[in-house]
PDB file of C-alpha atoms in Angstrom:
ATOM      1  CA  MET A   1       0.000   0.000   0.000  1.00 58.00           C
ATOM      2  CA  THR A   2       1.436   3.383  -1.003  1.00 59.00           C
ATOM      3  CA  THR A   3       0.552   6.650   0.606  1.00 68.00           C
ATOM      4  CA  GLU A   4       0.170   9.757  -1.489  1.00 78.00           C
ATOM      5  CA  ALA A   5       2.699  12.514  -0.824  1.00 84.00           C
ATOM      6  CA  PRO A   6       1.254  15.705   0.666  1.00 88.00           C
ATOM      7  CA  PRO A   7       0.667  18.575  -1.781  1.00 92.00           C
ATOM      8  CA  ARG A   8       3.553  20.917  -2.466  1.00 93.00           C
ATOM      9  CA  LEU A   9       1.266  23.946  -2.133  1.00 95.00           C
ATOM     10  CA  THR A  10      -2.250  24.226  -0.740  1.00 96.00           C
ATOM     11  CA  VAL A  11      -4.194  27.475  -1.031  1.00 97.00           C
ATOM     12  CA  ALA A  12      -7.755  27.566   0.313  1.00 97.00           C
ATOM     13  CA  GLY A  13      -9.941  30.664   0.588  1.00 97.00           C
ATOM     14  CA  LEU A  14      -7.136  33.162  -0.108  1.00 97.00           C
ATOM     15  CA  THR A  15      -8.318  36.755   0.178  1.00 96.00           C
ATOM     16  CA  VAL A  16      -6.093  39.800  -0.276  1.00 95.00           C
ATOM     17  CA  THR A  17      -7.396  43.225   0.730  1.00 94.00           C
ATOM     18  CA  HIS A  18      -5.534  46.466   0.008  1.00 89.00           C
ATOM     19  CA  PRO A  19      -6.018  49.654   2.043  1.00 86.00           C
ATOM     20  CA  SER A  20      -7.630  52.458   0.060  1.00 80.00           C
ATOM     21  CA  GLY A  21      -5.228  55.130   1.298  1.00 77.00           C
ATOM     22  CA  ASP A  22      -7.888  57.827   0.994  1.00 77.00           C
ATOM     23  CA  GLY A  23     -10.161  57.035   3.940  1.00 76.00           C
ATOM     24  CA  ARG A  24     -12.549  54.859   1.961  1.00 80.00           C
ATOM     25  CA  PRO A  25     -13.035  51.215   2.966  1.00 80.00           C
ATOM     26  CA  ALA A  26     -10.320  48.743   1.989  1.00 81.00           C
ATOM     27  CA  ARG A  27     -10.929  46.852  -1.234  1.00 84.00           C
ATOM     28  CA  SER A  28     -10.594  43.159  -1.919  1.00 88.00           C
ATOM     29  CA  ALA A  29      -8.200  42.445  -4.786  1.00 90.00           C
ATOM     30  CA  VAL A  30      -8.468  38.640  -4.531  1.00 93.00           C
ATOM     31  CA  ASN A  31     -11.390  36.850  -2.928  1.00 94.00           C
ATOM     32  CA  GLY A  32     -11.637  33.139  -2.042  1.00 96.00           C
ATOM     33  CA  VAL A  33      -8.946  31.688  -4.324  1.00 96.00           C
ATOM     34  CA  THR A  34      -8.424  27.948  -3.860  1.00 96.00           C
ATOM     35  CA  PHE A  35      -6.017  25.548  -5.568  1.00 95.00           C
ATOM     36  CA  THR A  36      -3.569  22.731  -4.801  1.00 95.00           C
ATOM     37  CA  ILE A  37      -0.309  21.879  -6.518  1.00 94.00           C
ATOM     38  CA  GLN A  38       1.066  18.366  -6.117  1.00 92.00           C
ATOM     39  CA  ARG A  39       4.771  17.601  -6.378  1.00 89.00           C
ATOM     40  CA  GLY A  40       5.800  17.554 -10.026  1.00 87.00           C
ATOM     41  CA  GLU A  41       2.771  19.556 -11.180  1.00 88.00           C
ATOM     42  CA  VAL A  42       2.839  22.965 -12.800  1.00 84.00           C
ATOM     43  CA  LEU A  43       0.069  25.534 -12.473  1.00 86.00           C
ATOM     44  CA  GLY A  44      -0.377  28.520 -14.732  1.00 85.00           C
ATOM     45  CA  LEU A  45      -2.329  31.545 -13.522  1.00 86.00           C
ATOM     46  CA  VAL A  46      -4.070  33.080 -16.499  1.00 85.00           C
ATOM     47  CA  GLY A  47      -6.272  36.143 -16.544  1.00 85.00           C
ATOM     48  CA  ALA A  48      -6.771  39.648 -17.767  1.00 87.00           C
ATOM     49  CA  SER A  49      -4.574  42.491 -16.627  1.00 85.00           C
ATOM     50  CA  GLY A  50      -5.614  43.479 -13.115  1.00 86.00           C
ATOM     51  CA  SER A  51      -7.318  40.166 -12.359  1.00 89.00           C
ATOM     52  CA  GLY A  52      -5.075  39.380  -9.369  1.00 90.00           C
ATOM     53  CA  LYS A  53      -2.397  37.025 -10.712  1.00 89.00           C
ATOM     54  CA  SER A  54       0.529  38.993  -9.310  1.00 87.00           C
ATOM     55  CA  THR A  55      -1.416  39.758  -6.131  1.00 91.00           C
ATOM     56  CA  ILE A  56      -1.825  36.027  -5.493  1.00 94.00           C
ATOM     57  CA  LEU A  57       1.871  35.344  -6.088  1.00 90.00           C
ATOM     58  CA  HIS A  58       2.988  38.228  -3.891  1.00 89.00           C
ATOM     59  CA  ALA A  59       0.738  36.918  -1.100  1.00 94.00           C
ATOM     60  CA  LEU A  60       2.260  33.437  -1.469  1.00 93.00           C
ATOM     61  CA  ALA A  61       5.745  34.940  -1.175  1.00 91.00           C
ATOM     62  CA  GLY A  62       4.951  37.210   1.792  1.00 90.00           C
ATOM     63  CA  LEU A  63       5.543  40.319  -0.307  1.00 87.00           C
ATOM     64  CA  SER A  64       2.102  41.921  -0.299  1.00 88.00           C
ATOM     65  CA  GLY A  65       3.213  45.220   1.145  1.00 82.00           C
ATOM     66  CA  PRO A  66       2.344  47.355   4.157  1.00 82.00           C
ATOM     67  CA  GLY A  67      -1.280  47.565   5.173  1.00 86.00           C
ATOM     68  CA  THR A  68      -2.356  44.713   2.898  1.00 91.00           C
ATOM     69  CA  ALA A  69      -4.382  42.012   4.656  1.00 93.00           C
ATOM     70  CA  VAL A  70      -3.777  38.442   3.507  1.00 95.00           C
ATOM     71  CA  THR A  71      -6.127  35.821   4.932  1.00 95.00           C
ATOM     72  CA  ALA A  72      -6.753  32.204   4.019  1.00 97.00           C
ATOM     73  CA  ASP A  73      -8.429  29.139   5.430  1.00 98.00           C
ATOM     74  CA  ARG A  74      -5.276  27.242   4.520  1.00 97.00           C
ATOM     75  CA  LEU A  75      -1.974  28.407   3.065  1.00 97.00           C
ATOM     76  CA  GLU A  76       0.750  25.757   3.199  1.00 96.00           C
ATOM     77  CA  LEU A  77       3.985  25.297   1.279  1.00 94.00           C
ATOM     78  CA  ASP A  78       5.889  22.051   1.852  1.00 92.00           C
ATOM     79  CA  GLY A  79       3.999  21.573   5.125  1.00 91.00           C
ATOM     80  CA  ILE A  80       4.791  25.100   6.390  1.00 94.00           C
ATOM     81  CA  ASP A  81       1.784  27.185   7.436  1.00 96.00           C
ATOM     82  CA  LEU A  82       2.534  30.466   5.678  1.00 96.00           C
ATOM     83  CA  ARG A  83      -0.149  32.287   7.678  1.00 95.00           C
ATOM     84  CA  SER A  84       1.942  32.117  10.852  1.00 93.00           C
ATOM     85  CA  LEU A  85       5.288  33.396   9.569  1.00 94.00           C
ATOM     86  CA  ASP A  86       7.057  36.469  10.879  1.00 92.00           C
ATOM     87  CA  ARG A  87       9.629  38.392   8.796  1.00 86.00           C
ATOM     88  CA  GLY A  88      12.405  35.937   9.616  1.00 89.00           C
ATOM     89  CA  GLY A  89      10.193  32.989   8.750  1.00 92.00           C
ATOM     90  CA  TRP A  90       9.365  34.519   5.375  1.00 90.00           C
ATOM     91  CA  VAL A  91      13.041  35.108   4.679  1.00 86.00           C
ATOM     92  CA  ASN A  92      13.761  31.432   5.403  1.00 88.00           C
ATOM     93  CA  VAL A  93      10.888  30.254   3.180  1.00 90.00           C
ATOM     94  CA  ARG A  94      12.003  32.488   0.304  1.00 86.00           C
ATOM     95  CA  ARG A  95      15.575  31.233   0.632  1.00 83.00           C
ATOM     96  CA  ALA A  96      14.725  27.537   0.708  1.00 86.00           C
ATOM     97  CA  HIS A  97      11.348  26.953  -0.919  1.00 85.00           C
ATOM     98  CA  LEU A  98      10.366  29.503  -3.530  1.00 81.00           C
ATOM     99  CA  GLY A  99      11.455  32.155  -5.923  1.00 71.00           C
ATOM    100  CA  LEU A 100       9.579  34.953  -7.611  1.00 69.00           C
ATOM    101  CA  ILE A 101      10.378  36.352 -11.024  1.00 65.00           C
ATOM    102  CA  PRO A 102       8.405  39.580 -11.503  1.00 65.00           C
ATOM    103  CA  GLN A 103       6.390  40.301 -14.642  1.00 63.00           C
ATOM    104  CA  GLN A 104       9.018  42.749 -15.829  1.00 64.00           C
ATOM    105  CA  PRO A 105      12.259  41.146 -14.596  1.00 57.00           C
ATOM    106  CA  MET A 106      14.453  43.666 -16.421  1.00 58.00           C
ATOM    107  CA  THR A 107      12.886  46.507 -14.427  1.00 61.00           C
ATOM    108  CA  ALA A 108      12.454  44.607 -11.136  1.00 65.00           C
ATOM    109  CA  LEU A 109      15.336  46.361  -9.420  1.00 66.00           C
ATOM    110  CA  THR A 110      15.037  50.065  -8.821  1.00 68.00           C
ATOM    111  CA  PRO A 111      18.088  52.191  -9.668  1.00 68.00           C
ATOM    112  CA  ALA A 112      17.324  54.519  -6.752  1.00 72.00           C
ATOM    113  CA  VAL A 113      18.220  51.810  -4.208  1.00 71.00           C
ATOM    114  CA  GLY A 114      21.421  49.770  -4.096  1.00 72.00           C
ATOM    115  CA  VAL A 115      21.281  46.147  -5.221  1.00 69.00           C
ATOM    116  CA  GLY A 116      22.463  44.895  -1.826  1.00 70.00           C
ATOM    117  CA  ARG A 117      19.643  46.656   0.009  1.00 71.00           C
ATOM    118  CA  GLN A 118      17.104  45.275  -2.456  1.00 70.00           C
ATOM    119  CA  LEU A 119      18.461  41.761  -1.913  1.00 68.00           C
ATOM    120  CA  ASP A 120      18.032  42.364   1.832  1.00 70.00           C
ATOM    121  CA  TRP A 121      14.311  42.975   1.244  1.00 68.00           C
ATOM    122  CA  TYR A 122      13.894  39.548  -0.328  1.00 65.00           C
ATOM    123  CA  LEU A 123      16.569  37.385   1.292  1.00 65.00           C
ATOM    124  CA  GLY A 124      17.218  38.995   4.672  1.00 64.00           C
ATOM    125  CA  PRO A 125      20.051  41.167   5.941  1.00 61.00           C
ATOM    126  CA  ASP A 126      22.715  38.477   6.307  1.00 58.00           C
ATOM    127  CA  ALA A 127      22.129  36.746   2.940  1.00 53.00           C
ATOM    128  CA  VAL A 128      23.933  39.422   0.938  1.00 49.00           C
ATOM    129  CA  ILE A 129      27.095  38.953   2.943  1.00 50.00           C
ATOM    130  CA  ARG A 130      26.975  35.137   2.834  1.00 49.00           C
ATOM    131  CA  HIS A 131      25.924  34.603  -0.770  1.00 47.00           C
ATOM    132  CA  ALA A 132      26.850  37.690  -2.734  1.00 46.00           C
ATOM    133  CA  ASP A 133      29.448  38.204  -5.370  1.00 48.00           C
ATOM    134  CA  ALA A 134      32.640  39.875  -4.117  1.00 42.00           C
ATOM    135  CA  ARG A 135      31.587  43.183  -5.677  1.00 45.00           C
ATOM    136  CA  ILE A 136      28.516  43.291  -3.421  1.00 47.00           C
ATOM    137  CA  ARG A 137      30.366  42.126  -0.283  1.00 47.00           C
ATOM    138  CA  GLY A 138      31.423  45.683   0.440  1.00 51.00           C
ATOM    139  CA  TYR A 139      27.792  46.743   0.651  1.00 50.00           C
ATOM    140  CA  LYS A 140      27.082  48.863   3.750  1.00 51.00           C
ATOM    141  CA  ARG A 141      23.671  48.848   5.438  1.00 49.00           C
TER     142      ARG A 141
END
């Protein structure tokens, strides 16, 4: 008798709500999204511009931004409950379990902020020193 491996990613009832910023009520950008990805499967998110594809992926990577509320009945990656992670937990998950390539990868880094600091945002403050090319090692926080 074989037992089925647990899903790689389980998303159930994902809702993402952005603050309005102008005193009006917050607005839901994604509401009730549910899907499961088994090991070895590939899922494509397809939809019109503004339909929430990037919003879903940012929520799954812990990169939704300040003031954004991310809720879900279940949000698990490799058995890790993503709903309970603090900043350090997200850094560890991004290092070991997932990667995000933005829609416009050639413009993903902003020239107004140093590359090292931007890597800190995604990988955590010590990752640049441990994993960076020698040219970035001199980066000062």
